[in-house]
Amino acid sequence: MKADSETEKAVMDVLKKFAESYAKHDLESAMSLIAPDDDVVIYGTGADEKCMGSEAIKSQFERDWSQIEEPGLEYNWISVSAAGNVAWASMDAVFKAKIDGRKTKFSSRITEVFEKRENRWLIVQGHFSFPDQSQFFD
């Protein structure tokens, strides 16, 4: 069900803050947006990037930042739905980074699940992927 405007704005604020925190390599700020539960799962694009719990997620962010410079996430399309104290968002985005001194960007897809706790929306599950480029034609 489509989220009401208040929920949609609150979730969009979390997404914006996460993108800003990630771009700044601000681990404390990024982690403040993620529920501190042992069963929170974040999937990344690498085969080994299944992170469960705060420590694994922190380690993944630190690894990301050691491998890339100037990360950035630009959302092109966002859909937010909700039911009660749970919300979910689907996004088309562009992930930008400087890798080995070369600026690059990748089309990406992101899904996030949020839970409202004490009037705050927290990420409880996330998935980040790159669409299969072999399906694109010039």
CSV table of N, CA, C and O in Angstrom, one decimal:
chain,number,residue,atom,x,y,z
A,1,MET,N,0.8,-1.2,0.0
A,1,MET,CA,0.0,0.0,0.0
A,1,MET,C,0.9,1.2,0.0
A,1,MET,O,1.9,1.3,0.7
A,2,LYS,N,0.5,2.2,-0.8
A,2,LYS,CA,1.3,3.4,-0.9
A,2,LYS,C,1.4,4.1,0.5
A,2,LYS,O,0.4,4.2,1.2
A,3,ALA,N,2.5,4.6,0.8
A,3,ALA,CA,2.7,5.2,2.1
A,3,ALA,C,2.0,6.6,2.1
A,3,ALA,O,1.9,7.3,1.1
A,4,ASP,N,1.5,7.0,3.3
A,4,ASP,CA,1.0,8.3,3.4
A,4,ASP,C,2.1,9.3,3.3
A,4,ASP,O,3.3,9.0,3.4
A,5,SER,N,1.7,10.6,3.1
A,5,SER,CA,2.8,11.6,2.9
A,5,SER,C,3.8,11.8,4.0
A,5,SER,O,4.9,12.0,3.8
A,6,GLU,N,3.3,11.6,5.2
A,6,GLU,CA,4.2,11.8,6.4
A,6,GLU,C,5.2,10.7,6.4
A,6,GLU,O,6.4,10.9,6.6
A,7,THR,N,4.8,9.4,6.2
A,7,THR,CA,5.7,8.3,6.2
A,7,THR,C,6.6,8.4,5.0
A,7,THR,O,7.8,8.2,5.2
A,8,GLU,N,6.1,8.7,3.9
A,8,GLU,CA,7.0,8.8,2.7
A,8,GLU,C,8.1,9.9,2.9
A,8,GLU,O,9.2,9.6,2.6
A,9,LYS,N,7.7,11.0,3.5
A,9,LYS,CA,8.7,12.0,3.8
A,9,LYS,C,9.8,11.5,4.8
A,9,LYS,O,11.0,11.7,4.6
A,10,ALA,N,9.3,10.9,5.8
A,10,ALA,CA,10.3,10.4,6.8
A,10,ALA,C,11.2,9.3,6.2
A,10,ALA,O,12.4,9.4,6.5
A,11,VAL,N,10.7,8.4,5.4
A,11,VAL,CA,11.6,7.4,4.8
A,11,VAL,C,12.5,8.1,3.8
A,11,VAL,O,13.7,7.7,3.8
A,12,MET,N,12.0,9.0,3.0
A,12,MET,CA,12.9,9.7,2.1
A,12,MET,C,14.0,10.5,2.8
A,12,MET,O,15.1,10.5,2.4
A,13,ASP,N,13.7,11.0,4.0
A,13,ASP,CA,14.7,11.7,4.8
A,13,ASP,C,15.8,10.7,5.3
A,13,ASP,O,17.0,11.0,5.2
A,14,VAL,N,15.4,9.5,5.6
A,14,VAL,CA,16.4,8.5,6.0
A,14,VAL,C,17.3,8.1,4.8
A,14,VAL,O,18.5,8.0,4.9
A,15,LEU,N,16.7,7.9,3.6
A,15,LEU,CA,17.4,7.6,2.4
A,15,LEU,C,18.4,8.7,2.1
A,15,LEU,O,19.6,8.5,1.8
A,16,LYS,N,18.0,10.0,2.2
A,16,LYS,CA,18.9,11.1,1.9
A,16,LYS,C,20.0,11.2,2.9
A,16,LYS,O,21.2,11.3,2.6
A,17,LYS,N,19.7,11.0,4.2
A,17,LYS,CA,20.8,11.0,5.2
A,17,LYS,C,21.7,9.8,5.0
A,17,LYS,O,22.9,10.0,5.3
A,18,PHE,N,21.2,8.7,4.6
A,18,PHE,CA,22.1,7.6,4.4
A,18,PHE,C,23.1,7.9,3.3
A,18,PHE,O,24.3,7.7,3.4
A,19,ALA,N,22.5,8.4,2.1
A,19,ALA,CA,23.4,8.7,1.0
A,19,ALA,C,24.5,9.8,1.4
A,19,ALA,O,25.6,9.6,1.0
A,20,GLU,N,24.1,10.8,2.2
A,20,GLU,CA,25.0,11.8,2.6
A,20,GLU,C,26.1,11.2,3.6
A,20,GLU,O,27.3,11.5,3.4
A,21,SER,N,25.7,10.3,4.5
A,21,SER,CA,26.6,9.7,5.4
A,21,SER,C,27.6,8.8,4.7
A,21,SER,O,28.8,8.8,5.0
A,22,TYR,N,27.1,8.0,3.7
A,22,TYR,CA,27.9,7.1,3.0
A,22,TYR,C,29.0,7.9,2.2
A,22,TYR,O,30.1,7.6,2.1
A,23,ALA,N,28.5,9.0,1.5
A,23,ALA,CA,29.4,9.8,0.7
A,23,ALA,C,30.5,10.4,1.6
A,23,ALA,O,31.6,10.6,1.1
A,24,LYS,N,30.2,10.8,2.8
A,24,LYS,CA,31.2,11.4,3.7
A,24,LYS,C,32.0,10.4,4.5
A,24,LYS,O,32.8,10.8,5.3
A,25,HIS,N,31.8,9.1,4.3
A,25,HIS,CA,32.5,8.1,5.0
A,25,HIS,C,32.2,8.2,6.5
A,25,HIS,O,33.0,8.0,7.4
A,26,ASP,N,31.0,8.6,6.8
A,26,ASP,CA,30.6,8.9,8.2
A,26,ASP,C,29.9,7.7,8.8
A,26,ASP,O,28.7,7.5,8.7
A,27,LEU,N,30.7,6.8,9.4
A,27,LEU,CA,30.2,5.5,9.9
A,27,LEU,C,29.2,5.7,11.0
A,27,LEU,O,28.2,5.0,10.9
A,28,GLU,N,29.4,6.6,11.9
A,28,GLU,CA,28.5,6.7,13.0
A,28,GLU,C,27.1,7.2,12.5
A,28,GLU,O,26.1,6.7,12.9
A,29,SER,N,27.1,8.1,11.6
A,29,SER,CA,25.8,8.6,11.1
A,29,SER,C,25.1,7.6,10.3
A,29,SER,O,23.9,7.4,10.4
A,30,ALA,N,25.9,6.8,9.4
A,30,ALA,CA,25.2,5.8,8.6
A,30,ALA,C,24.7,4.7,9.5
A,30,ALA,O,23.5,4.2,9.3
A,31,MET,N,25.4,4.3,10.5
A,31,MET,CA,24.9,3.2,11.4
A,31,MET,C,23.8,3.7,12.3
A,31,MET,O,22.9,2.8,12.7
A,32,SER,N,23.6,5.0,12.5
A,32,SER,CA,22.5,5.5,13.3
A,32,SER,C,21.2,5.3,12.6
A,32,SER,O,20.1,5.4,13.2
A,33,LEU,N,21.2,5.0,11.3
A,33,LEU,CA,20.0,4.9,10.5
A,33,LEU,C,19.6,3.4,10.3
A,33,LEU,O,18.6,3.1,9.8
A,34,ILE,N,20.4,2.5,10.9
A,34,ILE,CA,20.2,1.1,10.7
A,34,ILE,C,19.9,0.5,12.1
A,34,ILE,O,20.6,0.8,13.1
A,35,ALA,N,18.9,-0.3,12.2
A,35,ALA,CA,18.5,-1.0,13.5
A,35,ALA,C,19.7,-1.8,14.0
A,35,ALA,O,20.4,-2.5,13.2
A,36,PRO,N,19.9,-1.7,15.3
A,36,PRO,CA,21.1,-2.4,15.9
A,36,PRO,C,20.8,-3.9,16.2
A,36,PRO,O,21.4,-4.4,17.1
A,37,ASP,N,20.0,-4.5,15.4
A,37,ASP,CA,19.6,-5.9,15.7
A,37,ASP,C,20.6,-6.9,15.0
A,37,ASP,O,21.2,-6.6,14.0
A,38,ASP,N,20.7,-8.0,15.7
A,38,ASP,CA,21.6,-9.1,15.1
A,38,ASP,C,21.1,-9.7,13.8
A,38,ASP,O,21.9,-10.2,13.1
A,39,ASP,N,19.8,-9.5,13.5
A,39,ASP,CA,19.3,-10.2,12.3
A,39,ASP,C,19.0,-9.1,11.2
A,39,ASP,O,18.4,-9.5,10.2
A,40,VAL,N,19.6,-7.9,11.3
A,40,VAL,CA,19.5,-7.0,10.2
A,40,VAL,C,20.4,-7.5,9.1
A,40,VAL,O,21.6,-7.8,9.4
A,41,VAL,N,19.9,-7.5,7.9
A,41,VAL,CA,20.7,-8.0,6.7
A,41,VAL,C,20.8,-6.9,5.7
A,41,VAL,O,19.8,-6.3,5.3
A,42,ILE,N,22.1,-6.7,5.2
A,42,ILE,CA,22.3,-5.8,4.1
A,42,ILE,C,23.1,-6.6,3.0
A,42,ILE,O,24.1,-7.2,3.3
A,43,TYR,N,22.5,-6.7,1.8
A,43,TYR,CA,23.2,-7.3,0.7
A,43,TYR,C,23.9,-6.3,-0.1
A,43,TYR,O,23.3,-5.3,-0.5
A,44,GLY,N,25.1,-6.5,-0.5
A,44,GLY,CA,25.9,-5.7,-1.5
A,44,GLY,C,26.0,-6.3,-2.8
A,44,GLY,O,25.3,-7.4,-3.1
A,45,THR,N,26.8,-5.8,-3.7
A,45,THR,CA,26.9,-6.3,-5.0
A,45,THR,C,27.9,-7.5,-5.2
A,45,THR,O,27.8,-8.2,-6.1
A,46,GLY,N,28.8,-7.6,-4.2
A,46,GLY,CA,29.8,-8.7,-4.3
A,46,GLY,C,29.2,-10.0,-3.8
A,46,GLY,O,28.3,-10.1,-3.0
A,47,ALA,N,29.8,-11.1,-4.3
A,47,ALA,CA,29.3,-12.4,-4.0
A,47,ALA,C,29.4,-12.7,-2.4
A,47,ALA,O,28.7,-13.4,-1.9
A,48,ASP,N,30.4,-12.0,-1.8
A,48,ASP,CA,30.6,-12.2,-0.4
A,48,ASP,C,30.0,-11.1,0.5
A,48,ASP,O,30.1,-11.1,1.7
A,49,GLU,N,29.2,-10.3,-0.1
A,49,GLU,CA,28.6,-9.1,0.6
A,49,GLU,C,27.2,-9.4,1.1
A,49,GLU,O,26.3,-8.7,0.7
A,50,LYS,N,27.1,-10.3,2.0
A,50,LYS,CA,25.9,-10.6,2.8
A,50,LYS,C,26.3,-10.2,4.2
A,50,LYS,O,27.1,-11.0,4.9
A,51,CYS,N,25.8,-9.1,4.7
A,51,CYS,CA,26.2,-8.6,6.0
A,51,CYS,C,25.0,-8.8,7.0
A,51,CYS,O,23.9,-8.2,6.8
A,52,MET,N,25.2,-9.5,8.1
A,52,MET,CA,24.2,-9.7,9.1
A,52,MET,C,24.7,-9.1,10.4
A,52,MET,O,25.7,-9.5,10.9
A,53,GLY,N,23.9,-8.1,10.9
A,53,GLY,CA,24.3,-7.5,12.2
A,53,GLY,C,25.2,-6.3,12.0
A,53,GLY,O,25.8,-6.1,11.0
A,54,SER,N,25.2,-5.5,13.1
A,54,SER,CA,25.9,-4.2,13.0
A,54,SER,C,27.4,-4.3,12.7
A,54,SER,O,27.9,-3.6,11.9
A,55,GLU,N,28.1,-5.3,13.3
A,55,GLU,CA,29.5,-5.4,13.1
A,55,GLU,C,29.9,-5.7,11.7
A,55,GLU,O,30.8,-5.2,11.1
A,56,ALA,N,29.1,-6.7,11.1
A,56,ALA,CA,29.4,-7.0,9.7
A,56,ALA,C,29.0,-5.9,8.8
A,56,ALA,O,29.8,-5.6,7.8
A,57,ILE,N,28.0,-5.1,9.1
A,57,ILE,CA,27.6,-4.0,8.2
A,57,ILE,C,28.7,-2.9,8.3
A,57,ILE,O,29.2,-2.3,7.3
A,58,LYS,N,29.2,-2.6,9.6
A,58,LYS,CA,30.3,-1.6,9.7
A,58,LYS,C,31.5,-2.0,8.9
A,58,LYS,O,32.1,-1.2,8.3
A,59,SER,N,31.8,-3.3,9.0
A,59,SER,CA,33.0,-3.8,8.3
A,59,SER,C,32.9,-3.7,6.8
A,59,SER,O,33.8,-3.3,6.1
A,60,GLN,N,31.7,-3.9,6.3
A,60,GLN,CA,31.4,-3.8,4.9
A,60,GLN,C,31.6,-2.3,4.4
A,60,GLN,O,32.2,-2.0,3.4
A,61,PHE,N,31.0,-1.4,5.2
A,61,PHE,CA,31.2,0.0,4.9
A,61,PHE,C,32.6,0.4,4.9
A,61,PHE,O,33.1,1.1,3.9
A,62,GLU,N,33.4,0.0,5.9
A,62,GLU,CA,34.8,0.3,5.9
A,62,GLU,C,35.6,-0.3,4.8
A,62,GLU,O,36.5,0.4,4.2
A,63,ARG,N,35.2,-1.5,4.4
A,63,ARG,CA,35.8,-2.1,3.2
A,63,ARG,C,35.5,-1.3,2.0
A,63,ARG,O,36.4,-1.1,1.1
A,64,ASP,N,34.2,-1.0,1.8
A,64,ASP,CA,33.8,-0.2,0.6
A,64,ASP,C,34.7,1.1,0.5
A,64,ASP,O,35.3,1.4,-0.5
A,65,TRP,N,34.8,1.8,1.6
A,65,TRP,CA,35.5,3.1,1.6
A,65,TRP,C,37.0,2.9,1.4
A,65,TRP,O,37.7,3.8,0.9
A,66,SER,N,37.5,1.7,1.7
A,66,SER,CA,39.0,1.5,1.5
A,66,SER,C,39.2,1.2,0.0
A,66,SER,O,40.4,1.3,-0.5
A,67,GLN,N,38.2,0.8,-0.7
A,67,GLN,CA,38.3,0.4,-2.1
A,67,GLN,C,37.9,1.5,-3.1
A,67,GLN,O,38.3,1.5,-4.3
A,68,ILE,N,37.2,2.5,-2.6
A,68,ILE,CA,36.6,3.5,-3.5
A,68,ILE,C,36.8,4.9,-2.9
A,68,ILE,O,36.8,5.1,-1.7
A,69,GLU,N,37.0,5.9,-3.8
A,69,GLU,CA,37.0,7.3,-3.3
A,69,GLU,C,35.8,8.0,-3.9
A,69,GLU,O,35.2,7.5,-4.8
A,70,GLU,N,35.4,9.0,-3.2
A,70,GLU,CA,34.3,9.9,-3.7
A,70,GLU,C,33.0,9.1,-4.0
A,70,GLU,O,32.4,9.3,-5.1
A,71,PRO,N,32.5,8.3,-3.1
A,71,PRO,CA,31.3,7.6,-3.4
A,71,PRO,C,30.1,8.5,-3.4
A,71,PRO,O,30.1,9.6,-2.6
A,72,GLY,N,29.1,8.3,-4.2
A,72,GLY,CA,27.9,9.1,-4.2
A,72,GLY,C,26.8,8.3,-4.7
A,72,GLY,O,26.9,7.3,-5.5
A,73,LEU,N,25.6,8.6,-4.2
A,73,LEU,CA,24.4,7.9,-4.6
A,73,LEU,C,23.4,8.9,-5.0
A,73,LEU,O,23.0,9.8,-4.2
A,74,GLU,N,22.9,8.8,-6.2
A,74,GLU,CA,21.9,9.7,-6.7
A,74,GLU,C,20.6,8.9,-7.0
A,74,GLU,O,20.6,8.1,-7.9
A,75,TYR,N,19.5,9.2,-6.3
A,75,TYR,CA,18.3,8.5,-6.5
A,75,TYR,C,17.6,9.1,-7.7
A,75,TYR,O,17.4,10.3,-7.8
A,76,ASN,N,17.1,8.3,-8.7
A,76,ASN,CA,16.4,8.7,-9.9
A,76,ASN,C,14.9,8.5,-9.7
A,76,ASN,O,14.1,9.2,-10.3
A,77,TRP,N,14.5,7.4,-9.0
A,77,TRP,CA,13.1,7.1,-8.9
A,77,TRP,C,13.0,6.3,-7.5
A,77,TRP,O,13.9,5.5,-7.2
A,78,ILE,N,12.0,6.7,-6.8
A,78,ILE,CA,11.8,6.1,-5.4
A,78,ILE,C,10.3,5.8,-5.3
A,78,ILE,O,9.5,6.7,-5.6
A,79,SER,N,10.0,4.6,-4.8
A,79,SER,CA,8.6,4.2,-4.5
A,79,SER,C,8.6,3.8,-3.0
A,79,SER,O,9.4,3.0,-2.6
A,80,VAL,N,7.7,4.4,-2.2
A,80,VAL,CA,7.7,4.1,-0.8
A,80,VAL,C,6.3,3.6,-0.5
A,80,VAL,O,5.3,4.2,-0.8
A,81,SER,N,6.2,2.4,0.2
A,81,SER,CA,5.0,1.8,0.6
A,81,SER,C,5.1,1.6,2.1
A,81,SER,O,6.2,1.5,2.6
A,82,ALA,N,3.9,1.3,2.7
A,82,ALA,CA,4.0,1.1,4.2
A,82,ALA,C,2.7,0.4,4.6
A,82,ALA,O,1.6,0.5,4.0
A,83,ALA,N,2.8,-0.2,5.8
A,83,ALA,CA,1.7,-0.8,6.5
A,83,ALA,C,2.0,-0.8,8.0
A,83,ALA,O,3.0,-1.4,8.4
A,84,GLY,N,1.3,0.0,8.7
A,84,GLY,CA,1.6,0.1,10.2
A,84,GLY,C,3.0,0.7,10.4
A,84,GLY,O,3.3,1.7,9.8
A,85,ASN,N,3.8,0.0,11.2
A,85,ASN,CA,5.1,0.5,11.6
A,85,ASN,C,6.2,-0.1,10.7
A,85,ASN,O,7.4,0.0,11.0
A,86,VAL,N,5.8,-0.6,9.5
A,86,VAL,CA,6.8,-1.2,8.5
A,86,VAL,C,6.6,-0.4,7.2
A,86,VAL,O,5.5,-0.2,6.8
A,87,ALA,N,7.8,0.0,6.6
A,87,ALA,CA,7.7,0.6,5.3
A,87,ALA,C,8.8,0.0,4.5
A,87,ALA,O,9.8,-0.6,5.0
A,88,TRP,N,8.6,0.1,3.1
A,88,TRP,CA,9.6,-0.5,2.2
A,88,TRP,C,9.7,0.5,1.1
A,88,TRP,O,8.8,1.2,0.7
A,89,ALA,N,11.0,0.5,0.5
A,89,ALA,CA,11.2,1.4,-0.6
A,89,ALA,C,12.0,0.7,-1.7
A,89,ALA,O,12.9,-0.1,-1.4
A,90,SER,N,11.7,1.0,-2.9
A,90,SER,CA,12.4,0.5,-4.1
A,90,SER,C,13.0,1.7,-4.8
A,90,SER,O,12.3,2.7,-5.0
A,91,MET,N,14.2,1.6,-5.3
A,91,MET,CA,14.9,2.8,-5.9
A,91,MET,C,15.7,2.4,-7.1
A,91,MET,O,16.3,1.3,-7.1
A,92,ASP,N,15.6,3.3,-8.1
A,92,ASP,CA,16.6,3.2,-9.2
A,92,ASP,C,17.5,4.4,-8.9
A,92,ASP,O,17.1,5.5,-8.5
A,93,ALA,N,18.8,4.1,-9.0
A,93,ALA,CA,19.8,5.1,-8.6
A,93,ALA,C,21.0,5.0,-9.5
A,93,ALA,O,21.2,4.0,-10.2
A,94,VAL,N,21.9,6.0,-9.3
A,94,VAL,CA,23.2,6.0,-9.9
A,94,VAL,C,24.2,6.0,-8.8
A,94,VAL,O,24.2,6.9,-7.9
A,95,PHE,N,25.1,5.0,-8.8
A,95,PHE,CA,26.2,5.0,-7.8
A,95,PHE,C,27.4,5.5,-8.5
A,95,PHE,O,27.8,5.0,-9.6
A,96,LYS,N,28.0,6.5,-7.9
A,96,LYS,CA,29.2,7.2,-8.5
A,96,LYS,C,30.4,6.9,-7.6
A,96,LYS,O,30.2,6.9,-6.3
A,97,ALA,N,31.5,6.7,-8.1
A,97,ALA,CA,32.7,6.5,-7.3
A,97,ALA,C,34.0,6.8,-8.2
A,97,ALA,O,33.9,6.8,-9.4
A,98,LYS,N,35.1,7.0,-7.5
A,98,LYS,CA,36.4,7.1,-8.1
A,98,LYS,C,37.1,5.8,-7.7
A,98,LYS,O,37.3,5.6,-6.5
A,99,ILE,N,37.5,5.0,-8.7
A,99,ILE,CA,38.1,3.8,-8.4
A,99,ILE,C,39.5,3.8,-9.2
A,99,ILE,O,39.5,4.0,-10.4
A,100,ASP,N,40.5,3.5,-8.4
A,100,ASP,CA,41.9,3.6,-9.0
A,100,ASP,C,42.1,4.9,-9.8
A,100,ASP,O,42.6,4.9,-10.9
A,101,GLY,N,41.6,6.0,-9.2
A,101,GLY,CA,41.9,7.3,-9.8
A,101,GLY,C,40.9,7.7,-11.0
A,101,GLY,O,41.0,8.7,-11.5
A,102,ARG,N,40.0,6.8,-11.3
A,102,ARG,CA,39.1,7.0,-12.5
A,102,ARG,C,37.7,7.1,-12.0
A,102,ARG,O,37.2,6.2,-11.3
A,103,LYS,N,37.0,8.2,-12.4
A,103,LYS,CA,35.6,8.4,-12.0
A,103,LYS,C,34.7,7.5,-12.9
A,103,LYS,O,34.9,7.3,-14.1
A,104,THR,N,33.8,6.9,-12.2
A,104,THR,CA,32.9,6.0,-12.9
A,104,THR,C,31.5,6.1,-12.3
A,104,THR,O,31.3,6.6,-11.2
A,105,LYS,N,30.5,5.5,-12.9
A,105,LYS,CA,29.2,5.5,-12.4
A,105,LYS,C,28.5,4.2,-12.9
A,105,LYS,O,28.7,3.7,-14.0
A,106,PHE,N,27.6,3.7,-12.0
A,106,PHE,CA,26.9,2.5,-12.3
A,106,PHE,C,25.4,2.7,-12.1
A,106,PHE,O,25.0,3.2,-11.0
A,107,SER,N,24.5,2.2,-13.0
A,107,SER,CA,23.1,2.1,-12.7
A,107,SER,C,22.9,1.1,-11.6
A,107,SER,O,23.6,0.1,-11.5
A,108,SER,N,22.0,1.4,-10.6
A,108,SER,CA,21.9,0.5,-9.5
A,108,SER,C,20.4,0.4,-9.1
A,108,SER,O,19.6,1.3,-9.5
A,109,ARG,N,20.1,-0.6,-8.4
A,109,ARG,CA,18.8,-0.8,-7.8
A,109,ARG,C,18.9,-1.1,-6.4
A,109,ARG,O,19.8,-1.9,-5.9
A,110,ILE,N,18.0,-0.5,-5.6
A,110,ILE,CA,18.1,-0.7,-4.1
A,110,ILE,C,16.7,-0.9,-3.6
A,110,ILE,O,15.8,-0.3,-4.0
A,111,THR,N,16.7,-1.8,-2.6
A,111,THR,CA,15.4,-2.0,-1.9
A,111,THR,C,15.8,-1.9,-0.4
A,111,THR,O,16.9,-2.4,0.0
A,112,GLU,N,14.9,-1.3,0.4
A,112,GLU,CA,15.1,-1.2,1.8
A,112,GLU,C,13.8,-1.5,2.5
A,112,GLU,O,12.8,-1.1,2.0
A,113,VAL,N,13.9,-2.1,3.7
A,113,VAL,CA,12.8,-2.3,4.6
A,113,VAL,C,13.1,-1.5,5.8
A,113,VAL,O,14.2,-1.5,6.3
A,114,PHE,N,12.1,-0.8,6.3
A,114,PHE,CA,12.2,0.1,7.5
A,114,PHE,C,11.2,-0.3,8.6
A,114,PHE,O,10.1,-0.8,8.2
A,115,GLU,N,11.6,-0.1,9.8
A,115,GLU,CA,10.7,-0.3,10.9
A,115,GLU,C,10.7,1.0,11.7
A,115,GLU,O,11.7,1.6,12.0
A,116,LYS,N,9.5,1.4,12.1
A,116,LYS,CA,9.4,2.6,13.0
A,116,LYS,C,9.5,2.2,14.4
A,116,LYS,O,8.7,1.4,14.9
A,117,ARG,N,10.5,2.8,15.1
A,117,ARG,CA,10.7,2.5,16.5
A,117,ARG,C,10.9,3.9,17.2
A,117,ARG,O,11.7,4.7,16.8
A,118,GLU,N,10.1,4.1,18.2
A,118,GLU,CA,10.2,5.3,19.0
A,118,GLU,C,10.2,6.5,18.1
A,118,GLU,O,11.1,7.4,18.2
A,119,ASN,N,9.3,6.6,17.2
A,119,ASN,CA,9.1,7.7,16.2
A,119,ASN,C,10.3,7.9,15.3
A,119,ASN,O,10.4,9.0,14.7
A,120,ARG,N,11.1,6.9,15.1
A,120,ARG,CA,12.2,7.0,14.1
A,120,ARG,C,12.1,5.8,13.2
A,120,ARG,O,11.8,4.7,13.6
A,121,TRP,N,12.3,6.0,11.9
A,121,TRP,CA,12.3,5.0,10.9
A,121,TRP,C,13.8,4.5,10.8
A,121,TRP,O,14.7,5.3,10.5
A,122,LEU,N,14.0,3.2,11.0
A,122,LEU,CA,15.3,2.6,10.9
A,122,LEU,C,15.3,1.5,9.8
A,122,LEU,O,14.3,0.8,9.6
A,123,ILE,N,16.4,1.4,9.1
A,123,ILE,CA,16.6,0.3,8.1
A,123,ILE,C,16.8,-1.0,8.8
A,123,ILE,O,17.6,-1.1,9.7
A,124,VAL,N,16.0,-2.0,8.4
A,124,VAL,CA,16.1,-3.3,9.0
A,124,VAL,C,16.5,-4.4,8.0
A,124,VAL,O,16.8,-5.5,8.3
A,125,GLN,N,16.5,-4.0,6.7
A,125,GLN,CA,16.9,-4.9,5.6
A,125,GLN,C,17.3,-4.0,4.4
A,125,GLN,O,16.6,-3.0,4.1
A,126,GLY,N,18.3,-4.4,3.7
A,126,GLY,CA,18.7,-3.7,2.5
A,126,GLY,C,19.3,-4.6,1.4
A,126,GLY,O,19.9,-5.6,1.7
A,127,HIS,N,19.1,-4.2,0.2
A,127,HIS,CA,19.7,-4.9,-0.9
A,127,HIS,C,20.1,-3.9,-2.0
A,127,HIS,O,19.3,-3.1,-2.4
A,128,PHE,N,21.4,-4.0,-2.4
A,128,PHE,CA,21.9,-3.1,-3.4
A,128,PHE,C,22.4,-4.0,-4.6
A,128,PHE,O,23.2,-4.9,-4.3
A,129,SER,N,22.0,-3.7,-5.8
A,129,SER,CA,22.5,-4.5,-6.9
A,129,SER,C,22.7,-3.6,-8.2
A,129,SER,O,22.2,-2.5,-8.2
A,130,PHE,N,23.4,-4.2,-9.1
A,130,PHE,CA,23.6,-3.5,-10.4
A,130,PHE,C,22.8,-4.4,-11.4
A,130,PHE,O,23.0,-5.6,-11.4
A,131,PRO,N,22.0,-3.7,-12.3
A,131,PRO,CA,21.3,-4.5,-13.3
A,131,PRO,C,22.3,-5.2,-14.2
A,131,PRO,O,23.4,-4.7,-14.4
A,132,ASP,N,21.9,-6.3,-14.7
A,132,ASP,CA,22.7,-7.1,-15.7
A,132,ASP,C,22.9,-6.2,-16.9
A,132,ASP,O,22.0,-6.0,-17.7
A,133,GLN,N,24.2,-5.8,-17.1
A,133,GLN,CA,24.5,-4.9,-18.3
A,133,GLN,C,24.4,-5.6,-19.6
A,133,GLN,O,24.2,-4.9,-20.7
A,134,SER,N,24.4,-6.9,-19.6
A,134,SER,CA,24.3,-7.6,-20.9
A,134,SER,C,22.9,-7.5,-21.6
A,134,SER,O,22.7,-7.8,-22.7
A,135,GLN,N,21.9,-7.0,-20.8
A,135,GLN,CA,20.6,-6.8,-21.4
A,135,GLN,C,20.4,-5.5,-22.0
A,135,GLN,O,19.4,-5.2,-22.6
A,136,PHE,N,21.4,-4.6,-21.9
A,136,PHE,CA,21.3,-3.3,-22.5
A,136,PHE,C,21.9,-3.3,-23.9
A,136,PHE,O,22.9,-3.9,-24.2
A,137,PHE,N,21.2,-2.5,-24.8
A,137,PHE,CA,21.7,-2.4,-26.2
A,137,PHE,C,22.0,-0.9,-26.5
A,137,PHE,O,21.3,-0.1,-26.0
A,138,ASP,N,23.0,-0.7,-27.2
A,138,ASP,CA,23.4,0.7,-27.6
A,138,ASP,C,22.5,1.2,-28.7
A,138,ASP,O,22.0,0.5,-29.5
